[in-house]
Amino acid sequence: MLTVLPLTGIPELAQGDDLVGILLAAAETAGGIRAGDVLVVSSKALSKVAGLRAPAASRESVVAAATVRVVAERVTGSGHVTRIVESAAGPVMAAAGVDASNVGPADDVLALPLDADADAAALREELTARAGLSDGDLAVVVTDTAGRPWRVGQTDFALGASGLRVLEDHRGGQDADGRGLAVTARAIADELAAAADLVKGKVDRIPAALVRGADRWVVPAGQEAGCHDDGAGARSLVRGRGHDWFSHGTHEAVWAALGLPPGSAAATEVGLVPLGPDPLLPRTIRAVRAAMHGLEEDAADGVGLDLGDGTIEISGPDPFVLGRLVARLEVALWAEGLAAESQTVGATIALTLTDLRP
């Protein structure tokens, strides 16, 4: 049976605080930390103690510094830009995990620890020593919160882990009916993170919890990789790009296919911006720029473009170049939510645009 116990009474944390001592004191209300326990602690607790703060006014630069690549970006109705990125901390998440909630009284944002697995290992080692436990008695999971593809709402997941078999791999085994299992691998670290969040909560200022009854997955340091081949720690749960079927958003995948990955210098040069409630003309202009970007300079020299209200006329002496341009343009227009119907009149190709957005 699993028991999840909130660690209450933890004060607002500040840089340099003795987090281990604070957690041990809070755990006394649960009878102290015991052999087989999994301590689940919010990444914000580690970020506060490590001083990973910045003024809220510099949030965009903090997000940029913590971004490895842009996956998708959208403009909301209020004009705010939301970016889903591959973070330097590992996971793909909104704003690289940079957050302004539950950061304390200062008008700051907190960045994620860059190596939460190492932080979890250091925390586990010191907690084990100061609690008088042996190696293999305690696991530590560092959590953060994120949304999920295809699902509404957010849940906690394991950003870092130590002393825990983060994945229980059933591939090659059998189910209860004797059928072979080919893909089933339980993300134990994520499941424990989500379970602990049910008692930690986002509005109760409870940044840590103890999970009891999960000792079957608690292992000595260095044995965490016993169930899979991708190494130890929660970072091994991040799906690598070679196995990621959804490495870009729908809109951004089209730009990337045209040689303009989101956030790249080429995309900036063309003037691509996050998908948002723009009028038709700016979207048309961006699509034209993106389509022209793929043409060699000498091929584009003889091309004439005339943009009207929902129309584009393209002319030029070389029908092959025009064909290439129209094909690229139709793709770029689709990325901007525009469909194009073409008609050839002499040496001119006329496109009539239809707005696909609601």
GROMACS .gro file of C-alpha atoms in nm:
model
  358
    1MET     CA    1   0.000   0.000   0.000
    2LEU     CA    2   0.125   0.347  -0.088
    3THR     CA    3   0.099   0.627   0.166
    4VAL     CA    4   0.169   0.988   0.068
    5LEU     CA    5   0.247   1.227   0.354
    6PRO     CA    6   0.281   1.606   0.314
    7LEU     CA    7   0.577   1.770   0.487
    8THR     CA    8   0.419   2.075   0.648
    9GLY     CA    9   0.574   2.365   0.835
   10ILE     CA   10   0.845   2.436   0.578
   11PRO     CA   11   0.917   2.812   0.578
   12GLU     CA   12   0.968   3.033   0.275
   13LEU     CA   13   1.310   2.926   0.149
   14ALA     CA   14   1.597   3.159   0.062
   15GLN     CA   15   1.939   3.129  -0.094
   16GLY     CA   16   2.182   2.946   0.131
   17ASP     CA   17   1.919   2.784   0.355
   18ASP     CA   18   1.995   2.439   0.501
   19LEU     CA   19   1.741   2.252   0.290
   20VAL     CA   20   1.840   1.912   0.427
   21GLY     CA   21   1.793   2.027   0.787
   22ILE     CA   22   1.460   2.189   0.702
   23LEU     CA   23   1.333   1.874   0.530
   24LEU     CA   24   1.447   1.650   0.818
   25ALA     CA   25   1.267   1.873   1.069
   26ALA     CA   26   0.950   1.873   0.860
   27ALA     CA   27   0.965   1.495   0.827
   28GLU     CA   28   0.941   1.454   1.205
   29THR     CA   29   0.565   1.509   1.179
   30ALA     CA   30   0.558   1.193   0.966
   31GLY     CA   31   0.770   0.997   1.211
   32GLY     CA   32   1.096   1.092   1.047
   33ILE     CA   33   1.247   0.964   0.725
   34ARG     CA   34   1.246   0.583   0.720
   35ALA     CA   35   1.416   0.313   0.518
   36GLY     CA   36   1.229   0.263   0.192
   37ASP     CA   37   1.089   0.617   0.178
   38VAL     CA   38   1.083   0.828  -0.137
   39LEU     CA   39   1.124   1.197  -0.065
   40VAL     CA   40   0.954   1.406  -0.334
   41VAL     CA   41   1.052   1.773  -0.338
   42SER     CA   42   0.959   2.058  -0.570
   43SER     CA   43   1.232   2.195  -0.794
   44LYS     CA   44   1.137   2.542  -0.670
   45ALA     CA   45   1.277   2.450  -0.328
   46LEU     CA   46   1.614   2.370  -0.485
   47SER     CA   47   1.604   2.676  -0.711
   48LYS     CA   48   1.534   2.909  -0.417
   49VAL     CA   49   1.816   2.766  -0.206
   50ALA     CA   50   2.055   2.781  -0.503
   51GLY     CA   51   1.956   3.142  -0.578
   52LEU     CA   52   1.833   3.076  -0.932
   53ARG     CA   53   1.635   3.400  -0.934
   54ALA     CA   54   1.604   3.686  -1.176
   55PRO     CA   55   1.384   3.998  -1.186
   56ALA     CA   56   1.048   3.932  -1.348
   57ALA     CA   57   1.125   4.208  -1.600
   58SER     CA   58   1.407   3.992  -1.743
   59ARG     CA   59   1.189   3.684  -1.785
   60GLU     CA   60   1.225   3.665  -2.165
   61SER     CA   61   1.605   3.672  -2.149
   62VAL     CA   62   1.602   3.404  -1.876
   63VAL     CA   63   1.378   3.185  -2.092
   64ALA     CA   64   1.606   3.239  -2.393
   65ALA     CA   65   1.914   3.144  -2.192
   66ALA     CA   66   1.743   2.823  -2.072
   67THR     CA   67   1.622   2.725  -2.422
   68VAL     CA   68   1.798   2.465  -2.637
   69ARG     CA   69   1.548   2.489  -2.926
   70VAL     CA   70   1.200   2.623  -2.989
   71VAL     CA   71   0.937   2.353  -3.046
   72ALA     CA   72   0.627   2.572  -3.088
   73GLU     CA   73   0.519   2.927  -3.013
   74ARG     CA   74   0.181   3.097  -3.011
   75VAL     CA   75   0.044   3.445  -2.948
   76THR     CA   76  -0.256   3.449  -2.714
   77GLY     CA   77  -0.553   3.683  -2.748
   78SER     CA   78  -0.390   3.918  -2.495
   79GLY     CA   79  -0.076   3.944  -2.707
   80HIS     CA   80   0.138   3.728  -2.479
   81VAL     CA   81   0.376   3.485  -2.651
   82THR     CA   82   0.385   3.131  -2.512
   83ARG     CA   83   0.680   2.917  -2.621
   84ILE     CA   84   0.716   2.542  -2.584
   85VAL     CA   85   1.087   2.468  -2.585
   86GLU     CA   86   1.342   2.201  -2.521
   87SER     CA   87   1.487   2.327  -2.194
   88ALA     CA   88   1.849   2.315  -2.085
   89ALA     CA   89   1.720   2.120  -1.784
   90GLY     CA   90   1.610   1.841  -2.021
   91PRO     CA   91   1.231   1.827  -2.069
   92VAL     CA   92   1.025   1.992  -2.341
   93MET     CA   93   0.800   2.239  -2.161
   94ALA     CA   94   0.653   2.589  -2.166
   95ALA     CA   95   0.899   2.876  -2.117
   96ALA     CA   96   1.183   2.635  -2.029
   97GLY     CA   97   1.023   2.595  -1.686
   98VAL     CA   98   1.089   2.958  -1.591
   99ASP     CA   99   0.809   3.044  -1.351
  100ALA     CA  100   0.676   3.338  -1.150
  101SER     CA  101   0.435   3.145  -0.925
  102ASN     CA  102   0.521   3.046  -0.567
  103VAL     CA  103   0.854   3.228  -0.584
  104GLY     CA  104   0.806   3.424  -0.261
  105PRO     CA  105   0.734   3.792  -0.197
  106ALA     CA  106   0.990   3.929  -0.446
  107ASP     CA  107   0.884   4.018  -0.799
  108ASP     CA  108   1.111   3.752  -0.944
  109VAL     CA  109   1.110   3.445  -1.165
  110LEU     CA  110   1.280   3.116  -1.086
  111ALA     CA  111   1.479   2.908  -1.333
  112LEU     CA  112   1.505   2.530  -1.313
  113PRO     CA  113   1.817   2.355  -1.183
  114LEU     CA  114   2.026   2.259  -1.485
  115ASP     CA  115   2.113   1.913  -1.347
  116ALA     CA  116   1.829   1.803  -1.123
  117ASP     CA  117   1.958   1.444  -1.118
  118ALA     CA  118   2.285   1.560  -0.964
  119ASP     CA  119   2.095   1.780  -0.718
  120ALA     CA  120   1.873   1.486  -0.623
  121ALA     CA  121   2.183   1.268  -0.570
  122ALA     CA  122   2.349   1.528  -0.346
  123LEU     CA  123   2.027   1.573  -0.148
  124ARG     CA  124   1.982   1.197  -0.108
  125GLU     CA  125   2.341   1.148   0.005
  126GLU     CA  126   2.325   1.417   0.273
  127LEU     CA  127   1.977   1.318   0.392
  128THR     CA  128   2.088   0.955   0.420
  129ALA     CA  129   2.391   1.050   0.628
  130ARG     CA  130   2.213   1.294   0.859
  131ALA     CA  131   1.912   1.063   0.909
  132GLY     CA  132   2.139   0.769   0.999
  133LEU     CA  133   2.024   0.557   0.705
  134SER     CA  134   2.221   0.328   0.476
  135ASP     CA  135   2.275   0.359   0.102
  136GLY     CA  136   1.972   0.210  -0.067
  137ASP     CA  137   1.731   0.317   0.209
  138LEU     CA  138   1.613   0.642   0.054
  139ALA     CA  139   1.521   0.776  -0.288
  140VAL     CA  140   1.479   1.142  -0.385
  141VAL     CA  141   1.263   1.276  -0.668
  142VAL     CA  142   1.281   1.642  -0.774
  143THR     CA  143   0.960   1.753  -0.946
  144ASP     CA  144   0.825   2.024  -1.168
  145THR     CA  145   0.491   2.088  -1.336
  146ALA     CA  146   0.410   2.072  -1.707
  147GLY     CA  147   0.127   2.026  -1.952
  148ARG     CA  148   0.108   1.720  -2.176
  149PRO     CA  149   0.037   1.673  -2.546
  150TRP     CA  150  -0.323   1.576  -2.618
  151ARG     CA  151  -0.432   1.631  -2.254
  152VAL     CA  152  -0.585   1.932  -2.079
  153GLY     CA  153  -0.433   2.043  -1.749
  154GLN     CA  154  -0.095   2.007  -1.584
  155THR     CA  155   0.065   1.739  -1.369
  156ASP     CA  156   0.388   1.701  -1.178
  157PHE     CA  157   0.668   1.494  -1.331
  158ALA     CA  158   1.018   1.389  -1.226
  159LEU     CA  159   1.277   1.648  -1.324
  160GLY     CA  160   1.550   1.470  -1.126
  161ALA     CA  161   1.584   1.144  -0.934
  162SER     CA  162   1.838   0.950  -0.733
  163GLY     CA  163   1.821   0.610  -0.564
  164LEU     CA  164   1.510   0.519  -0.765
  165ARG     CA  165   1.445   0.290  -1.060
  166VAL     CA  166   1.276   0.557  -1.265
  167LEU     CA  167   1.142   0.313  -1.526
  168GLU     CA  168   0.987  -0.031  -1.477
  169ASP     CA  169   1.035  -0.205  -1.810
  170HIS     CA  170   0.788  -0.484  -1.886
  171ARG     CA  171   0.893  -0.532  -2.248
  172GLY     CA  172   0.956  -0.897  -2.317
  173GLY     CA  173   0.731  -1.004  -2.031
  174GLN     CA  174   0.367  -1.108  -2.027
  175ASP     CA  175   0.043  -0.948  -1.915
  176ALA     CA  176  -0.205  -1.107  -1.673
  177ASP     CA  177  -0.353  -1.308  -1.961
  178GLY     CA  178  -0.019  -1.443  -2.077
  179ARG     CA  179   0.008  -1.215  -2.379
  180GLY     CA  180   0.349  -1.074  -2.467
  181LEU     CA  181   0.430  -0.713  -2.379
  182ALA     CA  182   0.618  -0.517  -2.644
  183VAL     CA  183   0.597  -0.149  -2.544
  184THR     CA  184   0.491  -0.126  -2.178
  185ALA     CA  185   0.739   0.061  -1.959
  186ARG     CA  186   0.602   0.238  -1.651
  187ALA     CA  187   0.750   0.577  -1.570
  188ILE     CA  188   0.769   0.513  -1.194
  189ALA     CA  189   0.941   0.843  -1.114
  190ASP     CA  190   0.668   1.043  -1.293
  191GLU     CA  191   0.391   0.843  -1.125
  192LEU     CA  192   0.538   0.907  -0.780
  193ALA     CA  193   0.583   1.277  -0.861
  194ALA     CA  194   0.218   1.308  -0.962
  195ALA     CA  195   0.099   1.114  -0.656
  196ALA     CA  196   0.299   1.339  -0.422
  197ASP     CA  197   0.155   1.651  -0.582
  198LEU     CA  198  -0.191   1.548  -0.461
  199VAL     CA  199  -0.079   1.640  -0.108
  200LYS     CA  200   0.177   1.908  -0.192
  201GLY     CA  201  -0.050   2.127  -0.400
  202LYS     CA  202   0.022   2.457  -0.572
  203VAL     CA  203  -0.155   2.690  -0.327
  204ASP     CA  204  -0.074   2.536   0.013
  205ARG     CA  205   0.302   2.615   0.028
  206ILE     CA  206   0.390   2.249   0.085
  207PRO     CA  207   0.695   2.185  -0.136
  208ALA     CA  208   0.773   1.828  -0.027
  209ALA     CA  209   0.613   1.495   0.059
  210LEU     CA  210   0.713   1.145   0.165
  211VAL     CA  211   0.589   0.842  -0.027
  212ARG     CA  212   0.587   0.517   0.171
  213GLY     CA  213   0.531   0.172   0.029
  214ALA     CA  214   0.737   0.229  -0.287
  215ASP     CA  215   1.048   0.061  -0.147
  216ARG     CA  216   1.047  -0.202  -0.427
  217TRP     CA  217   1.184   0.073  -0.654
  218VAL     CA  218   1.432   0.222  -0.403
  219VAL     CA  219   1.786   0.107  -0.483
  220PRO     CA  220   2.145   0.192  -0.384
  221ALA     CA  221   2.323   0.464  -0.579
  222GLY     CA  222   2.451   0.339  -0.913
  223GLN     CA  223   2.185   0.073  -0.955
  224GLU     CA  224   1.911   0.302  -1.085
  225ALA     CA  225   1.963   0.185  -1.443
  226GLY     CA  226   1.874  -0.176  -1.367
  227CYS     CA  227   1.545  -0.162  -1.561
  228HIS     CA  228   1.648   0.015  -1.879
  229ASP     CA  229   1.943   0.100  -2.100
  230ASP     CA  230   1.933   0.478  -2.104
  231GLY     CA  231   2.127   0.553  -1.786
  232ALA     CA  232   2.012   0.655  -1.441
  233GLY     CA  233   1.804   0.949  -1.329
  234ALA     CA  234   1.498   1.131  -1.452
  235ARG     CA  235   1.677   1.279  -1.754
  236SER     CA  236   1.678   0.929  -1.902
  237LEU     CA  237   1.297   0.958  -1.928
  238VAL     CA  238   1.325   1.245  -2.177
  239ARG     CA  239   1.254   1.102  -2.521
  240GLY     CA  240   1.549   1.172  -2.749
  241ARG     CA  241   1.503   1.362  -3.074
  242GLY     CA  242   1.564   1.048  -3.277
  243HIS     CA  243   1.258   0.889  -3.114
  244ASP     CA  244   1.043   1.202  -3.096
  245TRP     CA  245   0.760   1.196  -3.351
  246PHE     CA  246   0.648   1.545  -3.253
  247SER     CA  247   0.967   1.750  -3.240
  248HIS     CA  248   0.786   2.061  -3.369
  249GLY     CA  249   0.436   2.203  -3.353
  250THR     CA  250   0.220   2.175  -3.665
  251HIS     CA  251   0.286   2.536  -3.772
  252GLU     CA  252   0.658   2.520  -3.688
  253ALA     CA  253   0.713   2.187  -3.864
  254VAL     CA  254   0.616   2.351  -4.194
  255TRP     CA  255   0.857   2.640  -4.142
  256ALA     CA  256   1.133   2.392  -4.049
  257ALA     CA  257   1.064   2.194  -4.368
  258LEU     CA  258   1.110   2.519  -4.564
  259GLY     CA  259   1.449   2.568  -4.398
  260LEU     CA  260   1.324   2.814  -4.134
  261PRO     CA  261   1.325   2.640  -3.792
  262PRO     CA  262   1.148   2.847  -3.523
  263GLY     CA  263   1.381   3.071  -3.330
  264SER     CA  264   1.658   3.041  -3.592
  265ALA     CA  265   1.844   3.332  -3.747
  266ALA     CA  266   1.685   3.251  -4.085
  267ALA     CA  267   1.334   3.267  -3.938
  268THR     CA  268   1.415   3.601  -3.776
  269GLU     CA  269   1.556   3.734  -4.103
  270VAL     CA  270   1.238   3.642  -4.292
  271GLY     CA  271   1.026   3.798  -4.017
  272LEU     CA  272   0.842   3.487  -3.900
  273VAL     CA  273   0.654   3.540  -3.576
  274PRO     CA  274   0.457   3.309  -3.345
  275LEU     CA  275   0.119   3.201  -3.473
  276GLY     CA  276  -0.144   3.446  -3.354
  277PRO     CA  277  -0.454   3.645  -3.446
  278ASP     CA  278  -0.284   3.847  -3.724
  279PRO     CA  279  -0.478   4.000  -4.017
  280LEU     CA  280  -0.455   3.828  -4.353
  281LEU     CA  281  -0.205   4.064  -4.520
  282PRO     CA  282   0.085   4.030  -4.269
  283ARG     CA  283   0.044   3.652  -4.282
  284THR     CA  284   0.052   3.663  -4.663
  285ILE     CA  285   0.369   3.873  -4.663
  286ARG     CA  286   0.543   3.634  -4.421
  287ALA     CA  287   0.448   3.338  -4.639
  288VAL     CA  288   0.586   3.509  -4.950
  289ARG     CA  289   0.913   3.589  -4.772
  290ALA     CA  290   0.943   3.230  -4.653
  291ALA     CA  291   0.879   3.092  -5.001
  292MET     CA  292   1.131   3.330  -5.162
  293HIS     CA  293   1.391   3.236  -4.898
  294GLY     CA  294   1.436   2.896  -5.064
  295LEU     CA  295   1.514   3.031  -5.409
  296GLU     CA  296   1.863   3.102  -5.531
  297GLU     CA  297   1.930   3.472  -5.579
  298ASP     CA  298   1.969   3.452  -5.956
  299ALA     CA  299   1.646   3.250  -5.991
  300ALA     CA  300   1.448   3.502  -5.785
  301ASP     CA  301   1.578   3.804  -5.980
  302GLY     CA  302   1.324   3.779  -6.263
  303VAL     CA  303   1.021   3.704  -6.045
  304GLY     CA  304   0.746   3.963  -6.012
  305LEU     CA  305   0.503   3.964  -5.718
  306ASP     CA  306   0.182   4.161  -5.677
  307LEU     CA  307  -0.009   4.126  -5.349
  308GLY     CA  308  -0.373   4.229  -5.335
  309ASP     CA  309  -0.657   4.180  -5.088
  310GLY     CA  310  -0.656   3.802  -5.060
  311THR     CA  311  -0.470   3.752  -5.386
  312ILE     CA  312  -0.114   3.701  -5.507
  313GLU     CA  313   0.000   3.732  -5.868
  314ILE     CA  314   0.337   3.581  -5.962
  315SER     CA  315   0.506   3.632  -6.296
  316GLY     CA  316   0.844   3.551  -6.448
  317PRO     CA  317   1.020   3.424  -6.759
  318ASP     CA  318   1.113   3.078  -6.623
  319PRO     CA  319   0.815   2.845  -6.570
  320PHE     CA  320   1.030   2.601  -6.368
  321VAL     CA  321   1.122   2.873  -6.116
  322LEU     CA  322   0.759   2.983  -6.096
  323GLY     CA  323   0.652   2.624  -6.031
  324ARG     CA  324   0.905   2.589  -5.749
  325LEU     CA  325   0.795   2.919  -5.598
  326VAL     CA  326   0.424   2.841  -5.614
  327ALA     CA  327   0.478   2.499  -5.455
  328ARG     CA  328   0.675   2.652  -5.167
  329LEU     CA  329   0.428   2.937  -5.138
  330GLU     CA  330   0.129   2.704  -5.105
  331VAL     CA  331   0.304   2.526  -4.818
  332ALA     CA  332   0.404   2.852  -4.647
  333LEU     CA  333   0.051   2.989  -4.684
  334TRP     CA  334  -0.090   2.676  -4.522
  335ALA     CA  335   0.144   2.732  -4.224
  336GLU     CA  336  -0.017   3.074  -4.187
  337GLY     CA  337  -0.365   2.926  -4.200
  338LEU     CA  338  -0.432   3.019  -4.563
  339ALA     CA  339  -0.541   2.799  -4.852
  340ALA     CA  340  -0.453   2.896  -5.210
  341GLU     CA  341  -0.633   2.822  -5.534
  342SER     CA  342  -0.417   2.887  -5.840
  343GLN     CA  343  -0.500   2.989  -6.197
  344THR     CA  344  -0.253   3.041  -6.482
  345VAL     CA  345  -0.308   3.338  -6.712
  346GLY     CA  346  -0.033   3.360  -6.973
  347ALA     CA  347   0.299   3.400  -6.790
  348THR     CA  348   0.125   3.489  -6.464
  349ILE     CA  349   0.004   3.254  -6.189
  350ALA     CA  350  -0.277   3.405  -5.980
  351LEU     CA  351  -0.347   3.272  -5.632
  352THR     CA  352  -0.678   3.336  -5.454
  353LEU     CA  353  -0.651   3.297  -5.076
  354THR     CA  354  -0.899   3.154  -4.828
  355ASP     CA  355  -0.855   3.207  -4.454
  356LEU     CA  356  -0.876   2.868  -4.277
  357ARG     CA  357  -0.870   3.008  -3.926
  358PRO     CA  358  -1.191   3.043  -3.725
   0.00000   0.00000   0.00000
